[in-house]
PDB file of C-alpha atoms and ligand atoms in Angstrom:
ATOM      1  CA  MET I  22       3.261  20.347  -0.103  1.00  0.00           C
ATOM      2  CA  GLY I  23       4.483  19.991  -3.663  1.00  0.00           C
ATOM      3  CA  SER I  24       3.445  19.145  -7.158  1.00  0.00           C
ATOM      4  CA  GLY I  25       4.470  15.546  -7.831  1.00  0.00           C
ATOM      5  CA  LYS I  26       1.950  12.772  -8.260  1.00  0.00           C
ATOM      6  CA  LEU I  27       0.725  10.106  -5.868  1.00  0.00           C
ATOM      7  CA  ILE I  28      -0.007   6.586  -7.017  1.00  0.00           C
ATOM      8  CA  VAL I  29      -1.883   4.487  -4.522  1.00  0.00           C
ATOM      9  CA  PHE I  30      -2.144   0.709  -4.674  1.00  0.00           C
ATOM     10  CA  SER I  31      -4.596  -0.896  -2.307  1.00  0.00           C
ATOM     11  CA  ALA I  32      -5.861  -4.450  -2.237  1.00  0.00           C
ATOM     12  CA  PRO I  33      -6.813  -7.339  -0.042  1.00  0.00           C
ATOM     13  CA  SER I  34      -3.662  -9.172   1.053  1.00  0.00           C
ATOM     14  CA  GLY I  35      -3.010 -12.068  -1.263  1.00  0.00           C
ATOM     15  CA  SER I  36      -4.002 -10.054  -4.345  1.00  0.00           C
ATOM     16  CA  GLY I  37      -0.482  -9.774  -5.725  1.00  0.00           C
ATOM     17  CA  LYS I  38      -0.367  -6.024  -5.128  1.00  0.00           C
ATOM     18  CA  THR I  39       3.171  -5.990  -3.727  1.00  0.00           C
ATOM     19  CA  THR I  40       4.511  -7.875  -6.767  1.00  0.00           C
ATOM     20  CA  ILE I  41       2.923  -5.332  -9.092  1.00  0.00           C
ATOM     21  CA  VAL I  42       4.311  -2.428  -7.074  1.00  0.00           C
ATOM     22  CA  LYS I  43       7.814  -3.939  -7.148  1.00  0.00           C
ATOM     23  CA  HIS I  44       7.540  -4.409 -10.903  1.00  0.00           C
ATOM     24  CA  LEU I  45       6.709  -0.718 -11.415  1.00  0.00           C
ATOM     25  CA  LEU I  46       9.502   0.426  -9.127  1.00  0.00           C
ATOM     26  CA  SER I  47      11.978  -1.610 -11.126  1.00  0.00           C
ATOM     27  CA  ALA I  48      10.887  -0.061 -14.444  1.00  0.00           C
ATOM     28  CA  THR I  49      13.800   2.263 -15.136  1.00  0.00           C
ATOM     29  CA  ASN I  50      11.847   4.707 -17.298  1.00  0.00           C
ATOM     30  CA  LEU I  51       9.268   5.492 -14.619  1.00  0.00           C
ATOM     31  CA  PRO I  52      10.404   8.181 -12.135  1.00  0.00           C
ATOM     32  CA  LEU I  53       8.832   6.543  -9.098  1.00  0.00           C
ATOM     33  CA  ASP I  54       9.828   5.912  -5.527  1.00  0.00           C
ATOM     34  CA  PHE I  55       8.161   3.924  -2.776  1.00  0.00           C
ATOM     35  CA  SER I  56       6.607   5.583   0.250  1.00  0.00           C
ATOM     36  CA  ILE I  57       8.036   3.632   3.157  1.00  0.00           C
ATOM     37  CA  SER I  58       5.301   3.490   5.772  1.00  0.00           C
ATOM     38  CA  ALA I  59       5.840   3.490   9.487  1.00  0.00           C
ATOM     39  CA  ALA I  60       4.511   0.383  11.261  1.00  0.00           C
ATOM     40  CA  SER I  61       4.350  -0.742  14.855  1.00  0.00           C
ATOM     41  CA  ARG I  62       4.315  -4.470  14.128  1.00  0.00           C
ATOM     42  CA  GLN I  63       7.376  -6.732  14.343  1.00  0.00           C
ATOM     43  CA  PRO I  64       9.413  -7.140  11.157  1.00  0.00           C
ATOM     44  CA  ARG I  65       8.765 -10.408   9.301  1.00  0.00           C
ATOM     45  CA  LYS I  66      11.674 -12.584   8.285  1.00  0.00           C
ATOM     46  CA  GLY I  67      13.639 -10.830   5.569  1.00  0.00           C
ATOM     47  CA  GLU I  68      12.089  -7.399   6.126  1.00  0.00           C
ATOM     48  CA  ILE I  69      14.489  -4.526   6.572  1.00  0.00           C
ATOM     49  CA  ASP I  70      13.930  -1.452   8.727  1.00  0.00           C
ATOM     50  CA  GLY I  71      14.023   1.678   6.566  1.00  0.00           C
ATOM     51  CA  LYS I  72      13.381  -0.318   3.405  1.00  0.00           C
ATOM     52  CA  ASP I  73      10.138  -2.257   3.864  1.00  0.00           C
ATOM     53  CA  TYR I  74       8.877  -0.142   6.743  1.00  0.00           C
ATOM     54  CA  TYR I  75      10.154   2.173   9.420  1.00  0.00           C
ATOM     55  CA  PHE I  76       9.498  -0.155  12.331  1.00  0.00           C
ATOM     56  CA  LEU I  77       8.512   1.872  15.398  1.00  0.00           C
ATOM     57  CA  SER I  78       7.379   0.956  18.883  1.00  0.00           C
ATOM     58  CA  VAL I  79       3.732   1.729  19.647  1.00  0.00           C
ATOM     59  CA  GLU I  80       4.989   4.519  21.897  1.00  0.00           C
ATOM     60  CA  ASP I  81       7.132   6.131  19.176  1.00  0.00           C
ATOM     61  CA  PHE I  82       4.305   5.749  16.689  1.00  0.00           C
ATOM     62  CA  LYS I  83       1.912   7.565  19.014  1.00  0.00           C
ATOM     63  CA  SER I  84       4.356  10.360  19.630  1.00  0.00           C
ATOM     64  CA  LYS I  85       4.643  10.916  15.864  1.00  0.00           C
ATOM     65  CA  VAL I  86       0.841  11.041  15.703  1.00  0.00           C
ATOM     66  CA  ALA I  87       0.920  13.757  18.375  1.00  0.00           C
ATOM     67  CA  GLN I  88       3.553  15.666  16.369  1.00  0.00           C
ATOM     68  CA  GLU I  89       1.241  15.491  13.317  1.00  0.00           C
ATOM     69  CA  ALA I  90       3.990  13.754  11.363  1.00  0.00           C
ATOM     70  CA  PHE I  91       1.529  11.570   9.429  1.00  0.00           C
ATOM     71  CA  LEU I  92      -0.439  12.325   6.288  1.00  0.00           C
ATOM     72  CA  GLU I  93      -2.667   9.413   7.286  1.00  0.00           C
ATOM     73  CA  TRP I  94      -2.427   6.631   9.833  1.00  0.00           C
ATOM     74  CA  GLU I  95      -4.556   3.780  11.067  1.00  0.00           C
ATOM     75  CA  GLU I  96      -4.720   0.997  13.575  1.00  0.00           C
ATOM     76  CA  VAL I  97      -5.021  -1.627  10.830  1.00  0.00           C
ATOM     77  CA  TYR I  98      -5.038  -4.536  13.295  1.00  0.00           C
ATOM     78  CA  GLN I  99      -5.297  -4.270  17.060  1.00  0.00           C
ATOM     79  CA  ASP I 100      -2.136  -2.554  18.357  1.00  0.00           C
ATOM     80  CA  ASN I 101      -0.659  -2.633  14.858  1.00  0.00           C
ATOM     81  CA  PHE I 102      -0.451   0.941  13.686  1.00  0.00           C
ATOM     82  CA  TYR I 103       0.508   1.862  10.138  1.00  0.00           C
ATOM     83  CA  GLY I 104       0.951   5.301   8.649  1.00  0.00           C
ATOM     84  CA  THR I 105       2.340   7.461   5.870  1.00  0.00           C
ATOM     85  CA  LEU I 106       4.866  10.016   7.049  1.00  0.00           C
ATOM     86  CA  LYS I 107       4.592  13.475   5.493  1.00  0.00           C
ATOM     87  CA  SER I 108       8.393  13.477   5.328  1.00  0.00           C
ATOM     88  CA  GLU I 109       8.292  10.544   2.873  1.00  0.00           C
ATOM     89  CA  ILE I 110       6.270  12.529   0.357  1.00  0.00           C
ATOM     90  CA  THR I 111       8.485  15.612   0.582  1.00  0.00           C
ATOM     91  CA  ARG I 112      11.629  13.439   0.334  1.00  0.00           C
ATOM     92  CA  ILE I 113      10.396  11.686  -2.817  1.00  0.00           C
ATOM     93  CA  TRP I 114       9.026  14.805  -4.523  1.00  0.00           C
ATOM     94  CA  SER I 115      12.186  16.757  -3.758  1.00  0.00           C
ATOM     95  CA  GLU I 116      14.156  14.052  -5.565  1.00  0.00           C
ATOM     96  CA  GLY I 117      11.970  14.587  -8.639  1.00  0.00           C
ATOM     97  CA  ASN I 118       9.998  11.357  -8.329  1.00  0.00           C
ATOM     98  CA  HIS I 119       6.344  10.451  -8.007  1.00  0.00           C
ATOM     99  CA  VAL I 120       5.226   8.553  -4.926  1.00  0.00           C
ATOM    100  CA  VAL I 121       3.981   4.961  -4.945  1.00  0.00           C
ATOM    101  CA  PHE I 122       1.986   3.675  -1.972  1.00  0.00           C
ATOM    102  CA  ASP I 123       1.221   0.125  -0.935  1.00  0.00           C
ATOM    103  CA  ILE I 124      -1.363   0.798   1.759  1.00  0.00           C
ATOM    104  CA  ASP I 125      -4.792  -0.341   2.830  1.00  0.00           C
ATOM    105  CA  ALA I 126      -7.980   0.866   1.147  1.00  0.00           C
ATOM    106  CA  ILE I 127      -9.002   3.353   3.854  1.00  0.00           C
ATOM    107  CA  GLY I 128      -5.535   4.921   3.873  1.00  0.00           C
ATOM    108  CA  GLY I 129      -5.471   4.999   0.081  1.00  0.00           C
ATOM    109  CA  LEU I 130      -8.829   6.744  -0.177  1.00  0.00           C
ATOM    110  CA  ASN I 131      -7.766   9.163   2.525  1.00  0.00           C
ATOM    111  CA  ILE I 132      -4.814  10.238   0.370  1.00  0.00           C
ATOM    112  CA  LYS I 133      -7.053  10.522  -2.691  1.00  0.00           C
ATOM    113  CA  LYS I 134      -9.364  12.795  -0.690  1.00  0.00           C
ATOM    114  CA  GLN I 135      -6.497  15.056   0.380  1.00  0.00           C
ATOM    115  CA  PHE I 136      -4.954  15.248  -3.116  1.00  0.00           C
ATOM    116  CA  PRO I 137      -7.801  14.508  -5.548  1.00  0.00           C
ATOM    117  CA  GLU I 138      -6.119  15.782  -8.717  1.00  0.00           C
ATOM    118  CA  GLN I 139      -2.635  14.480  -7.989  1.00  0.00           C
ATOM    119  CA  THR I 140      -3.641  10.955  -6.991  1.00  0.00           C
ATOM    120  CA  LEU I 141      -4.250   7.861  -9.076  1.00  0.00           C
ATOM    121  CA  ALA I 142      -5.889   5.273  -6.813  1.00  0.00           C
ATOM    122  CA  ILE I 143      -5.652   1.698  -8.081  1.00  0.00           C
ATOM    123  CA  PHE I 144      -7.409  -1.223  -6.424  1.00  0.00           C
ATOM    124  CA  VAL I 145      -5.879  -4.618  -7.172  1.00  0.00           C
ATOM    125  CA  GLN I 146      -8.428  -7.403  -7.090  1.00  0.00           C
ATOM    126  CA  PRO I 147      -7.507 -11.085  -6.872  1.00  0.00           C
ATOM    127  CA  PRO I 148      -9.393 -13.343  -9.320  1.00  0.00           C
ATOM    128  CA  SER I 149     -11.322 -15.034  -6.487  1.00  0.00           C
ATOM    129  CA  VAL I 150     -11.520 -15.323  -2.734  1.00  0.00           C
ATOM    130  CA  GLU I 151     -10.204 -18.920  -2.974  1.00  0.00           C
ATOM    131  CA  GLU I 152      -7.165 -17.841  -4.945  1.00  0.00           C
ATOM    132  CA  MET I 153      -6.505 -15.015  -2.500  1.00  0.00           C
ATOM    133  CA  GLU I 154      -6.611 -17.466   0.417  1.00  0.00           C
ATOM    134  CA  ARG I 155      -4.294 -19.844  -1.420  1.00  0.00           C
ATOM    135  CA  ARG I 156      -1.769 -17.047  -2.053  1.00  0.00           C
ATOM    136  CA  LEU I 157      -1.961 -15.847   1.514  1.00  0.00           C
ATOM    137  CA  ARG I 158      -1.356 -19.345   2.852  1.00  0.00           C
ATOM    138  CA  SER I 159       1.471 -20.041   0.447  1.00  0.00           C
ATOM    139  CA  ARG I 160       3.462 -17.288   2.113  1.00  0.00           C
ATOM    140  CA  ALA I 161       3.551 -19.516   5.190  1.00  0.00           C
ATOM    141  CA  THR I 162       5.195 -16.814   7.238  1.00  0.00           C
ATOM    142  CA  GLU I 163       2.328 -16.515   9.670  1.00  0.00           C
ATOM    143  CA  THR I 164       0.279 -18.397  12.188  1.00  0.00           C
ATOM    144  CA  GLU I 165      -3.264 -19.582  11.428  1.00  0.00           C
ATOM    145  CA  ASP I 166      -4.676 -16.853  13.688  1.00  0.00           C
ATOM    146  CA  LYS I 167      -2.884 -14.143  11.798  1.00  0.00           C
ATOM    147  CA  ILE I 168      -3.946 -15.616   8.462  1.00  0.00           C
ATOM    148  CA  LYS I 169      -7.582 -15.609   9.644  1.00  0.00           C
ATOM    149  CA  MET I 170      -7.213 -11.988  10.726  1.00  0.00           C
ATOM    150  CA  ARG I 171      -5.826 -11.056   7.301  1.00  0.00           C
ATOM    151  CA  LEU I 172      -8.611 -12.915   5.494  1.00  0.00           C
ATOM    152  CA  ALA I 173     -11.246 -11.047   7.496  1.00  0.00           C
ATOM    153  CA  LYS I 174      -9.549  -7.743   6.703  1.00  0.00           C
ATOM    154  CA  SER I 175      -9.315  -8.691   3.015  1.00  0.00           C
ATOM    155  CA  ALA I 176     -13.054  -9.283   2.863  1.00  0.00           C
ATOM    156  CA  GLN I 177     -13.597  -5.748   4.197  1.00  0.00           C
ATOM    157  CA  GLU I 178     -11.219  -4.236   1.659  1.00  0.00           C
ATOM    158  CA  PHE I 179     -13.449  -5.371  -1.235  1.00  0.00           C
ATOM    159  CA  GLU I 180     -16.171  -3.010  -0.095  1.00  0.00           C
ATOM    160  CA  PHE I 181     -14.009  -0.029  -0.979  1.00  0.00           C
ATOM    161  CA  ALA I 182     -13.062  -1.124  -4.502  1.00  0.00           C
ATOM    162  CA  GLU I 183     -15.678   0.955  -6.282  1.00  0.00           C
ATOM    163  CA  GLN I 184     -14.367   4.198  -4.783  1.00  0.00           C
ATOM    164  CA  PHE I 185     -11.017   3.770  -6.553  1.00  0.00           C
ATOM    165  CA  ASP I 186     -10.138   5.335  -9.911  1.00  0.00           C
ATOM    166  CA  THR I 187      -9.339   1.923 -11.369  1.00  0.00           C
ATOM    167  CA  VAL I 188      -9.827  -1.712 -10.445  1.00  0.00           C
ATOM    168  CA  LEU I 189      -7.063  -3.929 -11.759  1.00  0.00           C
ATOM    169  CA  ILE I 190      -7.978  -7.610 -11.819  1.00  0.00           C
ATOM    170  CA  ASN I 191      -4.950  -9.731 -11.117  1.00  0.00           C
ATOM    171  CA  ASP I 192      -5.965 -12.876 -12.933  1.00  0.00           C
ATOM    172  CA  ASP I 193      -2.808 -13.205 -14.970  1.00  0.00           C
ATOM    173  CA  LEU I 194       0.121 -11.509 -13.249  1.00  0.00           C
ATOM    174  CA  SER I 195       1.989 -10.507 -16.391  1.00  0.00           C
ATOM    175  CA  VAL I 196      -1.153  -8.893 -17.852  1.00  0.00           C
ATOM    176  CA  ALA I 197      -1.820  -7.073 -14.564  1.00  0.00           C
ATOM    177  CA  LYS I 198       1.779  -5.795 -14.415  1.00  0.00           C
ATOM    178  CA  ASP I 199       1.516  -4.515 -17.963  1.00  0.00           C
ATOM    179  CA  GLU I 200      -1.805  -2.808 -17.356  1.00  0.00           C
ATOM    180  CA  ALA I 201      -0.486  -1.163 -14.199  1.00  0.00           C
ATOM    181  CA  TYR I 202       2.571   0.061 -16.086  1.00  0.00           C
ATOM    182  CA  HIS I 203       0.496   1.692 -18.828  1.00  0.00           C
ATOM    183  CA  LYS I 204      -1.978   3.288 -16.447  1.00  0.00           C
ATOM    184  CA  VAL I 205       0.810   4.802 -14.370  1.00  0.00           C
ATOM    185  CA  LEU I 206       2.762   5.975 -17.414  1.00  0.00           C
ATOM    186  CA  GLU I 207      -0.330   7.697 -18.805  1.00  0.00           C
ATOM    187  CA  PHE I 208      -1.125   9.339 -15.459  1.00  0.00           C
ATOM    188  CA  ILE I 209       2.344  10.718 -14.813  1.00  0.00           C
ATOM    189  CA  ASN I 210       2.545  12.153 -18.323  1.00  0.00           C
ATOM    190  CA  LYS I 211      -0.842  13.864 -18.007  1.00  0.00           C
TER     191      LYS I 211
HETATM  192  P1  LIG B  29       1.395  -5.907   6.381  1.00  0.00           P
HETATM  193  O1  LIG B  29       1.435  -6.122   7.858  1.00  0.00           O
HETATM  194  O2  LIG B  29       0.906  -7.111   5.626  1.00  0.00           O
HETATM  195  O3  LIG B  29       2.702  -5.405   5.836  1.00  0.00           O
HETATM  196  O4  LIG B  29       0.341  -4.751   6.109  1.00  0.00           O
HETATM  197  C1  LIG B  29      -0.928  -4.819   6.666  1.00  0.00           C
HETATM  198  C2  LIG B  29      -1.847  -3.830   6.016  1.00  0.00           C
HETATM  199  O5  LIG B  29      -1.456  -2.494   6.334  1.00  0.00           O
HETATM  200  C3  LIG B  29      -1.855  -3.921   4.487  1.00  0.00           C
HETATM  201  O6  LIG B  29      -3.203  -3.829   4.052  1.00  0.00           O
HETATM  202  C4  LIG B  29      -1.055  -2.728   4.091  1.00  0.00           C
HETATM  203  O7  LIG B  29      -1.413  -2.291   2.802  1.00  0.00           O
HETATM  204  C5  LIG B  29      -1.449  -1.727   5.164  1.00  0.00           C
HETATM  205  N1  LIG B  29      -0.524  -0.593   5.267  1.00  0.00           N
HETATM  206  C6  LIG B  29       0.816  -0.599   5.118  1.00  0.00           C
HETATM  207  N2  LIG B  29       1.312   0.633   5.265  1.00  0.00           N
HETATM  208  C7  LIG B  29       0.263   1.454   5.500  1.00  0.00           C
HETATM  209  C8  LIG B  29       0.127   2.864   5.720  1.00  0.00           C
HETATM  210  O8  LIG B  29       1.082   3.640   5.710  1.00  0.00           O
HETATM  211  N3  LIG B  29      -1.121   3.325   5.939  1.00  0.00           N
HETATM  212  C9  LIG B  29      -2.210   2.516   5.933  1.00  0.00           C
HETATM  213  N4  LIG B  29      -3.381   3.082   6.117  1.00  0.00           N
HETATM  214  N5  LIG B  29      -2.123   1.202   5.731  1.00  0.00           N
HETATM  215  C10 LIG B  29      -0.910   0.665   5.515  1.00  0.00           C
END
């Protein structure tokens, strides 16, 4: 496909992963761009189509699967499909940037498997399960059922941590941001 690099961030929700990813994308000296995933869930308040996700109907999502448009995809929650479009990677590489992913652990490891040399896979770990739950609840954008579903999924994500290149413990956010910055800088200059 090309020769840029792929930087995967995976984590249980409530780990602070998205904040770290946003921090890296705002660092002007890092040539990075965000892989906008396709998703079949409804946009949350404040989310923008084509910026946070490409929001697709389940039907459109499935037709892209049939067209082999995805590098990887998954039914992360029942009837909620998420996937990385091949066109995102080619778009970002052709603009001279490296690709940053904010995806779940299975998807992240799938990318690492397809591009072992080009991928840096980082797992962001919250300091504790209690803190993760507190962060998840403080978002207050979701119903109790959905929060429970996310907590169950988060517990599963931990099992994959050891397969990542690096585990970043997000105990102190500014330390974690700094560590992520240096790891990415080193990897893209390799
Ligand atoms: P959310 O609904 O909170 O935005 O995302 C739910 C989960 O789907 C998160 O764990 C997120 O990282 C994951 N996810 C988002 N985009 C993708 C993708 O393109 N592929 C995969 N495998 N997971 C994704």
